[in-house]
Amino acid sequence: NNSVSSFEHTKLFVKKILLPFSGSHKLTQITPQLLERFKQENLKRGVKPSTVNRYFDTFKAILNKAVEWGYLPYSPSKSVKRLKNTGKRLPHFLAEEEVHHLLLICKEHHPDFYPLLYTALATGMRLGELKHLRWCDVDFSRRQIKVENQPAWHTKSYKPRTIPLTDKLAEVLNNLQQGNKTEPIFSFVNVRKLWED
């Protein structure tokens, strides 16, 4: 029932994290104590509490599915709690001067990345949404952008939404070479590295 990307992430988690830890145990040998140890060992490896919680949630979902399919009488994860993520930081919102400075630096040093960054700042779209944005999703006449589910990808909430297309953003997008209507607008070669920088 997951999207392709979610399925791939889960598969990677099972292969790289879960099996090395619990692969020698039978399902019936997985106890609340073992799950607590799973969390603690990941913390000792320097994994962030929020990531450990994601790992635990996936582990828990697998155990719940084992109960549903009749492989376990009950899930040992029921009495195990998620970590308290006390180090959660509030998001930092850029001031208008910071936005102008960021765009100026980007235009000067990474001009190919500029349209993507400008679109992100003008719309508030997530990286995954920008990655899957197609020309057919941009309506220049109605001045709007559609963010909707696609065959191999879905929005975070599975709900489509419409974002206003400003005159300046329309100009930035119009300056790009438009390809096939169903092709992604932005090329994502090395974009993740640039995004993180």
Short mmCIF file of C-alpha atoms in Angstrom, two decimals:
data_model
loop_
_atom_site.label_atom_id
_atom_site.label_comp_id
_atom_site.label_asym_id
_atom_site.label_seq_id
_atom_site.Cartn_x
_atom_site.Cartn_y
_atom_site.Cartn_z
CA ASN A 1 0.00 0.00 0.00
CA ASN A 2 3.04 2.31 0.09
CA SER A 3 4.40 4.50 -2.65
CA VAL A 4 7.44 3.20 -4.56
CA SER A 5 9.82 5.50 -2.63
CA SER A 6 8.35 4.50 0.78
CA PHE A 7 8.62 0.85 -0.14
CA GLU A 8 12.27 1.28 -1.16
CA HIS A 9 13.06 3.09 2.11
CA THR A 10 11.45 0.28 4.13
CA LYS A 11 13.32 -2.37 2.15
CA LEU A 12 16.61 -0.55 2.78
CA PHE A 13 15.79 -0.24 6.50
CA VAL A 14 15.10 -3.99 6.77
CA LYS A 15 18.32 -4.88 4.94
CA LYS A 16 20.71 -2.37 6.55
CA ILE A 17 19.28 -1.83 10.05
CA LEU A 18 16.72 -4.42 11.09
CA LEU A 19 18.20 -7.72 9.88
CA PRO A 20 21.75 -7.04 11.18
CA PHE A 21 20.18 -6.37 14.59
CA SER A 22 17.44 -9.00 14.88
CA GLY A 23 17.99 -11.39 11.99
CA SER A 24 19.08 -14.27 14.26
CA HIS A 25 15.89 -14.03 16.36
CA LYS A 26 12.62 -15.77 15.58
CA LEU A 27 9.52 -13.56 15.71
CA THR A 28 8.48 -15.17 18.98
CA GLN A 29 11.89 -14.24 20.49
CA ILE A 30 11.39 -10.51 19.93
CA THR A 31 10.58 -9.02 23.32
CA PRO A 32 9.96 -5.50 24.64
CA GLN A 33 13.48 -5.65 26.13
CA LEU A 34 14.94 -6.39 22.70
CA LEU A 35 13.05 -3.45 21.22
CA GLU A 36 14.39 -1.18 23.98
CA ARG A 37 17.89 -2.41 23.19
CA PHE A 38 17.27 -1.71 19.50
CA LYS A 39 16.54 1.95 20.33
CA GLN A 40 19.53 2.30 22.69
CA GLU A 41 22.02 0.71 20.29
CA ASN A 42 20.97 3.07 17.52
CA LEU A 43 21.36 6.04 19.85
CA LYS A 44 24.86 4.83 20.78
CA ARG A 45 25.72 4.75 17.06
CA GLY A 46 24.88 8.46 16.93
CA VAL A 47 21.49 8.12 15.23
CA LYS A 48 19.19 11.08 16.02
CA PRO A 49 16.20 10.37 18.30
CA SER A 50 13.75 11.35 15.54
CA THR A 51 15.38 8.82 13.19
CA VAL A 52 15.39 6.14 15.93
CA ASN A 53 11.65 6.77 16.32
CA ARG A 54 11.16 6.27 12.57
CA TYR A 55 13.12 3.02 12.78
CA PHE A 56 11.01 1.91 15.75
CA ASP A 57 7.76 2.83 13.96
CA THR A 58 8.75 0.67 10.99
CA PHE A 59 9.79 -2.21 13.27
CA LYS A 60 6.46 -1.85 15.10
CA ALA A 61 4.48 -1.86 11.83
CA ILE A 62 6.22 -5.11 10.80
CA LEU A 63 5.36 -6.74 14.13
CA ASN A 64 1.73 -5.54 13.88
CA LYS A 65 1.53 -7.07 10.42
CA ALA A 66 2.90 -10.35 11.83
CA VAL A 67 0.03 -10.33 14.35
CA GLU A 68 -2.49 -9.54 11.61
CA TRP A 69 -1.20 -12.44 9.51
CA GLY A 70 -1.27 -14.87 12.45
CA TYR A 71 2.49 -15.29 12.96
CA LEU A 72 2.39 -13.71 16.45
CA PRO A 73 -0.36 -13.81 19.11
CA TYR A 74 0.38 -10.17 20.10
CA SER A 75 2.93 -7.48 19.33
CA PRO A 76 5.81 -7.04 21.82
CA SER A 77 5.94 -3.37 20.76
CA LYS A 78 2.68 -2.54 22.58
CA SER A 79 4.43 -1.74 25.86
CA VAL A 80 7.39 0.06 24.24
CA LYS A 81 7.25 3.83 23.88
CA ARG A 82 8.88 6.09 21.33
CA LEU A 83 11.79 8.26 22.45
CA LYS A 84 11.06 11.76 23.64
CA ASN A 85 12.59 14.07 21.10
CA THR A 86 13.58 16.90 23.45
CA GLY A 87 16.13 18.38 21.05
CA LYS A 88 13.57 19.32 18.43
CA ARG A 89 14.35 22.75 17.04
CA LEU A 90 11.76 25.22 15.83
CA PRO A 91 11.99 26.01 12.12
CA HIS A 92 13.93 29.10 11.12
CA PHE A 93 12.00 31.37 8.77
CA LEU A 94 14.09 33.51 6.47
CA ALA A 95 13.74 37.29 6.71
CA GLU A 96 13.12 39.18 3.46
CA GLU A 97 16.75 40.38 3.33
CA GLU A 98 17.97 36.78 3.81
CA VAL A 99 15.80 35.59 0.92
CA HIS A 100 17.17 38.30 -1.38
CA HIS A 101 20.74 37.50 -0.32
CA LEU A 102 20.23 33.75 -0.83
CA LEU A 103 18.77 34.26 -4.32
CA LEU A 104 21.56 36.67 -5.25
CA ILE A 105 24.29 34.22 -4.17
CA CYS A 106 22.51 31.35 -5.92
CA LYS A 107 22.14 33.30 -9.18
CA GLU A 108 25.84 34.15 -9.09
CA HIS A 109 27.30 30.77 -8.09
CA HIS A 110 24.64 28.18 -9.10
CA PRO A 111 22.58 29.76 -11.91
CA ASP A 112 21.17 26.37 -13.00
CA PHE A 113 19.81 25.88 -9.48
CA TYR A 114 18.24 29.36 -9.28
CA PRO A 115 14.82 28.54 -10.89
CA LEU A 116 14.35 25.60 -8.51
CA LEU A 117 15.31 27.65 -5.45
CA TYR A 118 13.10 30.56 -6.51
CA THR A 119 10.15 28.20 -7.05
CA ALA A 120 10.71 26.63 -3.62
CA LEU A 121 10.78 30.03 -1.91
CA ALA A 122 7.81 31.41 -3.86
CA THR A 123 5.55 28.38 -3.33
CA GLY A 124 6.70 26.62 -0.13
CA MET A 125 6.68 23.31 -2.03
CA ARG A 126 8.52 20.33 -0.55
CA LEU A 127 11.61 18.94 -2.27
CA GLY A 128 9.69 15.84 -3.40
CA GLU A 129 6.94 18.01 -4.85
CA LEU A 130 9.46 20.10 -6.77
CA LYS A 131 11.15 16.96 -8.01
CA HIS A 132 7.87 15.70 -9.51
CA LEU A 133 6.56 19.05 -10.78
CA ARG A 134 5.71 18.74 -14.50
CA TRP A 135 4.92 21.35 -17.14
CA CYS A 136 1.33 20.10 -17.28
CA ASP A 137 1.00 21.05 -13.57
CA VAL A 138 1.69 24.73 -14.31
CA ASP A 139 -1.25 26.71 -15.66
CA PHE A 140 0.14 30.02 -16.90
CA SER A 141 -3.27 31.34 -18.03
CA ARG A 142 -4.98 30.68 -14.68
CA ARG A 143 -1.83 31.59 -12.76
CA GLN A 144 -1.75 28.43 -10.65
CA ILE A 145 0.34 25.33 -9.95
CA LYS A 146 -1.30 21.97 -9.26
CA VAL A 147 0.36 19.61 -6.79
CA GLU A 148 -1.29 16.23 -7.25
CA ASN A 149 -0.65 12.50 -6.99
CA GLN A 150 1.10 10.72 -9.84
CA PRO A 151 1.32 6.98 -10.67
CA ALA A 152 4.69 6.46 -8.92
CA TRP A 153 4.53 9.31 -6.39
CA HIS A 154 2.04 10.96 -4.05
CA THR A 155 1.80 14.10 -1.97
CA LYS A 156 2.53 13.79 1.75
CA SER A 157 -1.16 13.75 2.70
CA TYR A 158 -2.33 12.15 -0.57
CA LYS A 159 -4.43 15.30 -1.09
CA PRO A 160 -3.96 17.50 -4.16
CA ARG A 161 -3.70 21.26 -3.75
CA THR A 162 -3.36 24.40 -5.84
CA ILE A 163 -0.70 27.09 -5.33
CA PRO A 164 -0.90 30.62 -6.79
CA LEU A 165 1.58 31.38 -9.57
CA THR A 166 2.97 34.90 -9.13
CA ASP A 167 4.00 37.05 -12.10
CA LYS A 168 7.68 36.82 -11.14
CA LEU A 169 7.54 33.01 -10.76
CA ALA A 170 5.75 32.74 -14.11
CA GLU A 171 8.58 34.78 -15.65
CA VAL A 172 11.26 32.54 -14.04
CA LEU A 173 9.54 29.37 -15.30
CA ASN A 174 8.90 30.86 -18.75
CA ASN A 175 12.65 31.44 -19.11
CA LEU A 176 13.26 27.69 -18.83
CA GLN A 177 13.18 25.54 -21.92
CA GLN A 178 9.85 23.73 -21.83
CA GLY A 179 9.93 20.05 -22.73
CA ASN A 180 7.21 17.45 -22.94
CA LYS A 181 4.13 18.32 -20.83
CA THR A 182 4.60 15.23 -18.65
CA GLU A 183 8.35 15.73 -18.13
CA PRO A 184 9.68 17.10 -14.82
CA ILE A 185 10.48 20.80 -14.98
CA PHE A 186 13.67 20.60 -12.95
CA SER A 187 16.70 18.41 -13.54
CA PHE A 188 17.70 16.82 -10.24
CA VAL A 189 21.33 16.01 -11.00
CA ASN A 190 23.26 16.87 -7.81
CA VAL A 191 20.28 18.88 -6.55
CA ARG A 192 20.18 17.16 -3.15
CA LYS A 193 23.77 18.23 -2.46
CA LEU A 194 23.06 21.81 -3.55
CA TRP A 195 19.84 21.82 -1.50
CA GLU A 196 21.68 20.71 1.62
CA ASP A 197 24.47 23.26 1.02
#
